[in-house]
Amino acid sequence: MRRTFHWLTLAAICLATLAPQLVRAERLKDLTTIAGVRQNQLSGYGIVVGLDGSGDQTTQTPFTVQSIVSMLQAKGVNLPPGTTLQLKNVAAVMVTASLPAFAQPGQTIDITVSSIGNAKSLRGGTLIMTPLQGADNQVYAMAQGNVLVGGVGAAAAGSQVQINHLSVGKISGGATVERAVASSLGENNQIRLEMNTTDFSTVSRVVEAINNHFGPGIATALDGRVIRVLSPSSSDQRVAFLGILESLEVNPARQAAKVIMNARTGSVVMNQSVTLETCAISHGNLSITIGADNQVSQPGPLGAGQTAPTQNASVEIKKDPGKVLLVKGGASLAEVVKAMNAIGASPQDLLSILQALKAAGSLRADLEII
């Protein structure tokens, strides 16, 4: 009985391996975004204090001194004219954050603090109250708190050891939202779904799935990326409607065949739609090795000659035998990779081979070089 179970299990595994892979349905939440529901970037200029001698060198970063003087004047401290500040525990920083959609005053968000001077480390510093502005120059949040740096460093007698980055830190919940961003969600009782990528086939399938679930005429395709969807007028009903809408599953159209090549690193990435026409590929390597053997010429006993160094150069040319490989038409991605490995192609060689295949019309894919 146990042996029969093992045979049945093995047969099921083989059938699952040999069966064609079906297109997996994806949620609309993963394929689209809702127009107007987005993050907004915030930034601000601030000062980090309390550093242990690792702050900006004020002779090279005068803006740090100017910021301290302005801050002290705002606090009611007036320095005598001609006063020269030698600061070591202060650093000028840029503070950045992302304001989530529908964020309300009083909520907290995470911030990133980055040095803009020549501070050696922000470890142990405290960010002074910094206003964070949006693209419209309006203040949307106020930031302040202790900077957490995920690194450590030490230096002594000319030796230095550093782990990770010391000039950038984070403050969890370091900014408090002071102003909400107005949202036009549900205006005119409609919303717009924006596809992550332009694809007319997938857009038509999304429209069909929405209309099949909610009724005809609810969704209308505007172009290959945007879909207009009628929504309820009540906010409660609209939220429930969007929750159901995001959970709908759609089988996206097959991706366009594309090969991405990075000429600087030699990286090559191909999706599963890449195929080849019938072609023959030949590949061979030519290597030249030049070496030098240094020796000393020593004259014989009682000879009139002198000891002198000599150099014997050697040049070796080696050409690996080229291999010609036939690839049948309609080859899949696995067969393409197998063919490239069979002829011993390195990543750099693969760049040239794929370009030659595209020029010859044998590569069924768009070739993009980044």
Short mmCIF file of C-alpha atoms in Angstrom, two decimals:
data_model
loop_
_atom_site.label_atom_id
_atom_site.label_comp_id
_atom_site.label_asym_id
_atom_site.label_seq_id
_atom_site.Cartn_x
_atom_site.Cartn_y
_atom_site.Cartn_z
CA MET A 1 0.00 0.00 0.00
CA ARG A 2 2.85 2.36 0.91
CA ARG A 3 4.67 1.59 -2.36
CA THR A 4 1.50 2.34 -4.34
CA PHE A 5 1.22 5.69 -2.53
CA HIS A 6 4.81 6.55 -3.45
CA TRP A 7 4.16 5.75 -7.14
CA LEU A 8 1.02 7.87 -7.14
CA THR A 9 2.88 10.77 -5.53
CA LEU A 10 5.70 10.51 -8.09
CA ALA A 11 3.19 10.45 -10.96
CA ALA A 12 1.45 13.55 -9.61
CA ILE A 13 4.76 15.41 -9.37
CA CYS A 14 5.67 14.46 -12.95
CA LEU A 15 2.27 15.57 -14.27
CA ALA A 16 2.56 18.88 -12.43
CA THR A 17 6.03 19.40 -13.89
CA LEU A 18 5.05 18.55 -17.46
CA ALA A 19 1.73 20.40 -17.45
CA PRO A 20 1.79 23.83 -19.10
CA GLN A 21 1.89 26.73 -16.70
CA LEU A 22 -1.35 28.69 -16.64
CA VAL A 23 -1.42 32.46 -16.46
CA ARG A 24 -1.84 33.37 -12.82
CA ALA A 25 -4.60 35.82 -11.96
CA GLU A 26 -3.57 39.00 -10.20
CA ARG A 27 -5.52 41.43 -8.06
CA LEU A 28 -6.39 44.84 -9.40
CA LYS A 29 -4.51 46.24 -6.40
CA ASP A 30 -1.31 44.82 -7.89
CA LEU A 31 -2.03 45.91 -11.46
CA THR A 32 -3.39 49.43 -10.95
CA THR A 33 -3.31 52.49 -8.76
CA ILE A 34 -6.14 54.90 -7.96
CA ALA A 35 -5.65 58.41 -9.31
CA GLY A 36 -5.16 60.88 -6.45
CA VAL A 37 -4.18 58.22 -3.90
CA ARG A 38 -0.45 58.87 -3.73
CA GLN A 39 2.41 59.90 -1.48
CA ASN A 40 3.81 63.42 -1.43
CA GLN A 41 7.50 64.14 -0.92
CA LEU A 42 8.57 66.54 1.83
CA SER A 43 11.97 68.06 2.57
CA GLY A 44 13.53 70.58 4.91
CA TYR A 45 16.82 72.06 6.03
CA GLY A 46 17.78 71.41 9.64
CA ILE A 47 20.54 71.28 12.23
CA VAL A 48 21.75 68.26 14.20
CA VAL A 49 23.36 69.07 17.56
CA GLY A 50 24.97 67.04 20.34
CA LEU A 51 27.58 65.31 18.19
CA ASP A 52 30.74 64.04 19.85
CA GLY A 53 33.20 66.18 17.93
CA SER A 54 32.16 64.66 14.58
CA GLY A 55 30.24 67.65 13.22
CA ASP A 56 30.94 69.98 10.32
CA GLN A 57 34.23 71.82 10.03
CA THR A 58 32.93 75.36 10.19
CA THR A 59 35.82 76.80 8.19
CA GLN A 60 34.68 74.75 5.18
CA THR A 61 30.93 74.87 5.77
CA PRO A 62 30.03 78.51 6.57
CA PHE A 63 26.31 77.81 6.14
CA THR A 64 26.41 75.75 9.35
CA VAL A 65 27.65 78.76 11.32
CA GLN A 66 25.06 81.01 9.68
CA SER A 67 22.31 78.58 10.63
CA ILE A 68 23.45 78.49 14.26
CA VAL A 69 23.64 82.29 14.44
CA SER A 70 20.14 82.64 12.97
CA MET A 71 18.76 80.04 15.37
CA LEU A 72 20.33 81.75 18.40
CA GLN A 73 18.95 85.12 17.31
CA ALA A 74 15.49 83.58 16.97
CA LYS A 75 15.88 82.32 20.56
CA GLY A 76 16.83 85.79 21.78
CA VAL A 77 20.60 85.28 21.95
CA ASN A 78 22.56 88.06 20.23
CA LEU A 79 26.26 87.44 19.67
CA PRO A 80 28.74 90.33 19.85
CA PRO A 81 29.94 91.60 16.45
CA GLY A 82 33.04 89.81 15.17
CA THR A 83 32.42 86.66 17.17
CA THR A 84 33.98 83.60 15.53
CA LEU A 85 32.30 80.30 16.27
CA GLN A 86 34.35 77.10 16.28
CA LEU A 87 31.72 74.38 16.26
CA LYS A 88 32.46 70.66 16.32
CA ASN A 89 29.21 69.21 17.62
CA VAL A 90 26.86 70.64 14.99
CA ALA A 91 26.02 69.44 11.46
CA ALA A 92 23.81 70.85 8.73
CA VAL A 93 21.41 68.26 7.33
CA MET A 94 18.60 67.74 4.85
CA VAL A 95 15.49 66.06 6.21
CA THR A 96 13.28 64.09 3.82
CA ALA A 97 10.00 62.22 4.30
CA SER A 98 7.03 60.83 2.39
CA LEU A 99 3.59 62.05 3.37
CA PRO A 100 1.13 59.14 2.95
CA ALA A 101 -2.21 59.58 1.27
CA PHE A 102 -5.02 60.79 3.57
CA ALA A 103 -2.55 61.61 6.39
CA GLN A 104 -4.21 63.84 8.99
CA PRO A 105 -2.76 66.43 11.39
CA GLY A 106 -1.34 64.81 14.51
CA GLN A 107 -0.16 61.62 12.81
CA THR A 108 3.56 60.81 12.81
CA ILE A 109 5.74 59.74 9.87
CA ASP A 110 9.30 58.46 9.56
CA ILE A 111 12.04 60.79 8.35
CA THR A 112 15.56 60.44 6.93
CA VAL A 113 18.34 62.80 8.04
CA SER A 114 21.30 63.25 5.65
CA SER A 115 24.41 65.35 6.18
CA ILE A 116 25.12 68.02 3.55
CA GLY A 117 28.42 69.22 5.01
CA ASN A 118 31.59 67.36 5.93
CA ALA A 119 30.44 65.87 9.22
CA LYS A 120 32.15 62.59 10.00
CA SER A 121 29.17 61.05 11.74
CA LEU A 122 25.61 61.87 12.86
CA ARG A 123 25.66 59.16 15.50
CA GLY A 124 24.24 60.32 18.82
CA GLY A 125 22.95 63.65 17.46
CA THR A 126 19.59 65.32 17.96
CA LEU A 127 17.65 67.01 15.19
CA ILE A 128 16.34 70.44 16.12
CA MET A 129 12.75 71.31 15.12
CA THR A 130 12.69 71.43 11.32
CA PRO A 131 9.73 72.40 9.11
CA LEU A 132 9.12 70.03 6.18
CA GLN A 133 7.76 71.59 3.01
CA GLY A 134 6.06 70.19 -0.06
CA ALA A 135 6.40 71.12 -3.72
CA ASP A 136 4.16 74.16 -3.12
CA ASN A 137 6.52 75.47 -0.37
CA GLN A 138 3.82 74.96 2.25
CA VAL A 139 4.75 73.38 5.60
CA TYR A 140 3.06 70.00 6.02
CA ALA A 141 5.02 68.50 8.95
CA MET A 142 7.46 69.37 11.74
CA ALA A 143 10.43 67.11 12.44
CA GLN A 144 12.50 66.66 15.58
CA GLY A 145 14.12 63.81 17.51
CA ASN A 146 17.18 61.68 18.15
CA VAL A 147 18.94 60.42 15.04
CA LEU A 148 19.51 56.68 14.80
CA VAL A 149 22.51 55.73 12.65
CA GLY A 150 22.91 52.09 11.65
CA GLY A 151 26.70 52.16 11.61
CA VAL A 152 29.76 52.63 13.80
CA GLY A 153 33.26 53.96 13.27
CA ALA A 154 36.48 54.60 15.16
CA ALA A 155 39.78 56.28 14.35
CA ALA A 156 43.11 56.55 16.19
CA ALA A 157 46.74 57.22 15.25
CA GLY A 158 45.92 57.46 11.55
CA SER A 159 43.97 54.18 11.48
CA GLN A 160 40.26 54.16 10.81
CA VAL A 161 37.55 51.51 10.90
CA GLN A 162 33.99 52.12 9.69
CA ILE A 163 30.96 49.86 9.38
CA ASN A 164 28.03 51.00 7.22
CA HIS A 165 27.20 54.66 6.52
CA LEU A 166 27.57 57.24 9.28
CA SER A 167 26.34 60.41 7.56
CA VAL A 168 22.71 59.29 7.12
CA GLY A 169 20.27 58.34 9.87
CA LYS A 170 16.55 57.79 10.45
CA ILE A 171 14.05 58.87 13.07
CA SER A 172 11.02 56.60 13.41
CA GLY A 173 7.93 58.74 13.87
CA GLY A 174 10.21 61.78 13.87
CA ALA A 175 7.79 64.15 12.13
CA THR A 176 4.26 65.21 13.06
CA VAL A 177 1.81 66.03 10.29
CA GLU A 178 0.54 69.62 10.59
CA ARG A 179 -1.55 69.91 7.41
CA ALA A 180 -3.59 67.45 5.35
CA VAL A 181 -3.43 67.27 1.57
CA ALA A 182 -6.78 67.85 -0.11
CA SER A 183 -8.05 64.80 -1.99
CA SER A 184 -10.41 64.72 -4.98
CA LEU A 185 -11.21 61.02 -4.62
CA GLY A 186 -14.76 60.28 -5.74
CA GLU A 187 -15.28 63.66 -7.36
CA ASN A 188 -18.28 63.61 -9.75
CA ASN A 189 -19.06 60.10 -8.43
CA GLN A 190 -16.23 58.51 -10.38
CA ILE A 191 -12.67 57.35 -9.88
CA ARG A 192 -9.85 56.58 -12.27
CA LEU A 193 -7.76 53.43 -12.26
CA GLU A 194 -4.28 53.84 -13.71
CA MET A 195 -2.47 50.74 -14.96
CA ASN A 196 1.13 50.29 -13.86
CA THR A 197 2.12 49.65 -17.48
CA THR A 198 0.41 50.58 -20.74
CA ASP A 199 -1.29 47.48 -22.14
CA PHE A 200 -4.50 47.64 -24.19
CA SER A 201 -5.19 43.91 -23.80
CA THR A 202 -4.96 44.00 -20.03
CA VAL A 203 -7.07 47.17 -19.86
CA SER A 204 -9.87 45.49 -21.83
CA ARG A 205 -9.74 42.49 -19.49
CA VAL A 206 -9.93 44.74 -16.43
CA VAL A 207 -12.96 46.58 -17.83
CA GLU A 208 -14.66 43.27 -18.60
CA ALA A 209 -13.98 41.93 -15.09
CA ILE A 210 -15.36 45.07 -13.40
CA ASN A 211 -18.49 45.16 -15.54
CA ASN A 212 -19.11 41.43 -15.04
CA HIS A 213 -18.96 41.91 -11.26
CA PHE A 214 -20.76 45.25 -10.75
CA GLY A 215 -22.86 45.52 -13.89
CA PRO A 216 -22.51 46.86 -17.43
CA GLY A 217 -21.38 50.44 -17.91
CA ILE A 218 -19.60 50.75 -14.55
CA ALA A 219 -16.08 50.75 -16.09
CA THR A 220 -14.97 52.47 -19.28
CA ALA A 221 -11.51 52.37 -20.83
CA LEU A 222 -10.20 55.85 -21.71
CA ASP A 223 -6.93 54.68 -23.26
CA GLY A 224 -4.33 51.96 -22.84
CA ARG A 225 -3.61 53.00 -19.27
CA VAL A 226 -6.57 54.78 -17.64
CA ILE A 227 -9.98 53.29 -16.75
CA ARG A 228 -12.91 55.39 -15.54
CA VAL A 229 -15.10 53.68 -12.93
CA LEU A 230 -18.41 54.99 -11.58
CA SER A 231 -18.47 54.97 -7.77
CA PRO A 232 -21.15 55.48 -5.08
CA SER A 233 -21.72 59.00 -3.78
CA SER A 234 -21.61 58.04 -0.09
CA SER A 235 -18.12 57.88 1.44
CA ASP A 236 -18.92 54.66 3.34
CA GLN A 237 -20.22 52.96 0.22
CA ARG A 238 -17.28 54.29 -1.81
CA VAL A 239 -14.72 52.81 0.59
CA ALA A 240 -16.49 49.44 0.56
CA PHE A 241 -16.75 49.61 -3.23
CA LEU A 242 -13.00 50.29 -3.59
CA GLY A 243 -12.19 47.44 -1.22
CA ILE A 244 -14.12 45.00 -3.40
CA LEU A 245 -12.69 46.56 -6.56
CA GLU A 246 -9.08 46.11 -5.44
CA SER A 247 -9.70 42.44 -4.65
CA LEU A 248 -11.00 41.53 -8.13
CA GLU A 249 -8.70 39.13 -9.94
CA VAL A 250 -7.77 39.53 -13.60
CA ASN A 251 -5.59 37.44 -15.88
CA PRO A 252 -3.16 40.00 -17.38
CA ALA A 253 -2.11 39.71 -20.98
CA ARG A 254 1.20 38.08 -21.76
CA GLN A 255 4.11 40.46 -21.38
CA ALA A 256 5.94 41.74 -24.42
CA ALA A 257 9.21 39.94 -25.09
CA LYS A 258 12.07 42.09 -23.85
CA VAL A 259 15.78 41.68 -23.18
CA ILE A 260 17.44 44.21 -20.82
CA MET A 261 21.22 44.52 -21.07
CA ASN A 262 23.51 46.55 -18.83
CA ALA A 263 26.66 47.26 -20.85
CA ARG A 264 28.56 48.49 -17.77
CA THR A 265 28.10 45.40 -15.60
CA GLY A 266 27.42 42.77 -18.25
CA SER A 267 24.04 41.88 -16.73
CA VAL A 268 21.43 40.37 -19.06
CA VAL A 269 17.79 39.85 -18.02
CA MET A 270 15.17 38.18 -20.25
CA ASN A 271 11.50 37.56 -19.54
CA GLN A 272 9.69 34.33 -20.34
CA SER A 273 8.28 35.64 -23.63
CA VAL A 274 11.69 35.75 -25.33
CA THR A 275 12.06 33.22 -28.16
CA LEU A 276 14.45 32.63 -31.06
CA GLU A 277 13.98 31.90 -34.72
CA THR A 278 15.98 29.06 -36.25
CA CYS A 279 19.62 30.19 -36.25
CA ALA A 280 23.20 29.00 -35.89
CA ILE A 281 25.49 30.52 -33.26
CA SER A 282 29.29 30.28 -33.30
CA HIS A 283 31.53 31.40 -30.48
CA GLY A 284 35.27 31.22 -29.89
CA ASN A 285 37.86 32.94 -27.70
CA LEU A 286 41.27 34.28 -28.62
CA SER A 287 43.71 34.91 -25.76
CA ILE A 288 47.24 36.36 -25.91
CA THR A 289 49.61 35.87 -22.97
CA ILE A 290 52.83 37.88 -22.75
CA GLY A 291 55.37 36.98 -20.07
CA ALA A 292 58.91 37.96 -19.09
CA ASP A 293 61.54 35.75 -17.44
CA ASN A 294 64.20 37.82 -15.65
CA GLN A 295 67.63 36.16 -15.36
CA VAL A 296 71.20 37.18 -14.45
CA SER A 297 74.14 36.65 -16.82
CA GLN A 298 77.16 35.62 -14.77
CA PRO A 299 80.60 35.43 -16.48
CA GLY A 300 82.89 32.46 -15.85
CA PRO A 301 85.77 32.43 -13.35
CA LEU A 302 88.67 34.75 -14.32
CA GLY A 303 86.56 36.00 -17.23
CA ALA A 304 86.64 39.54 -18.46
CA GLY A 305 82.86 39.92 -18.59
CA GLN A 306 80.55 41.60 -16.08
CA THR A 307 77.46 40.42 -14.32
CA ALA A 308 74.37 41.79 -16.08
CA PRO A 309 70.59 41.17 -15.86
CA THR A 310 68.83 39.74 -18.89
CA GLN A 311 65.18 39.39 -19.80
CA ASN A 312 63.64 36.66 -21.93
CA ALA A 313 60.19 37.54 -23.26
CA SER A 314 57.61 34.90 -24.17
CA VAL A 315 54.46 35.40 -26.23
CA GLU A 316 51.74 32.73 -26.37
CA ILE A 317 48.63 32.89 -28.54
CA LYS A 318 45.80 30.50 -27.70
CA LYS A 319 42.59 30.19 -29.64
CA ASP A 320 39.84 28.04 -28.25
CA PRO A 321 38.00 26.00 -30.87
CA GLY A 322 34.76 27.70 -31.87
CA LYS A 323 31.51 25.84 -31.47
CA VAL A 324 28.59 26.12 -33.86
CA LEU A 325 25.22 25.46 -32.26
CA LEU A 326 21.90 25.13 -34.06
CA VAL A 327 18.90 26.57 -32.28
CA LYS A 328 15.49 25.56 -33.61
CA GLY A 329 12.78 28.13 -34.18
CA GLY A 330 10.44 28.93 -31.32
CA ALA A 331 13.01 28.18 -28.64
CA SER A 332 11.84 29.18 -25.16
CA LEU A 333 13.79 31.11 -22.54
CA ALA A 334 15.11 27.91 -20.97
CA GLU A 335 16.38 26.70 -24.35
CA VAL A 336 18.00 30.07 -25.05
CA VAL A 337 19.88 29.98 -21.75
CA LYS A 338 20.87 26.35 -22.35
CA ALA A 339 22.21 27.21 -25.80
CA MET A 340 24.29 30.11 -24.45
CA ASN A 341 25.77 27.92 -21.72
CA ALA A 342 26.56 25.19 -24.25
CA ILE A 343 28.89 27.46 -26.22
CA GLY A 344 30.50 28.81 -23.06
CA ALA A 345 29.33 32.40 -23.45
CA SER A 346 30.24 34.76 -20.62
CA PRO A 347 27.94 37.67 -19.72
CA GLN A 348 30.06 40.06 -21.80
CA ASP A 349 29.99 37.64 -24.75
CA LEU A 350 26.24 37.30 -24.34
CA LEU A 351 25.82 41.03 -24.97
CA SER A 352 27.49 40.73 -28.39
CA ILE A 353 25.65 37.51 -29.27
CA LEU A 354 22.22 38.96 -28.47
CA GLN A 355 22.97 42.11 -30.47
CA ALA A 356 24.03 39.98 -33.44
CA LEU A 357 20.88 37.84 -33.12
CA LYS A 358 18.72 40.98 -33.08
CA ALA A 359 20.51 42.36 -36.15
CA ALA A 360 20.03 39.04 -37.94
CA GLY A 361 16.30 39.04 -37.15
CA SER A 362 16.48 35.83 -35.11
CA LEU A 363 15.70 37.34 -31.70
CA ARG A 364 11.97 37.72 -31.04
CA ALA A 365 12.25 40.43 -28.44
CA ASP A 366 12.88 44.12 -27.90
CA LEU A 367 16.51 44.77 -27.04
CA GLU A 368 17.02 47.54 -24.48
CA ILE A 369 20.48 48.65 -23.34
CA ILE A 370 20.71 50.55 -20.05
#
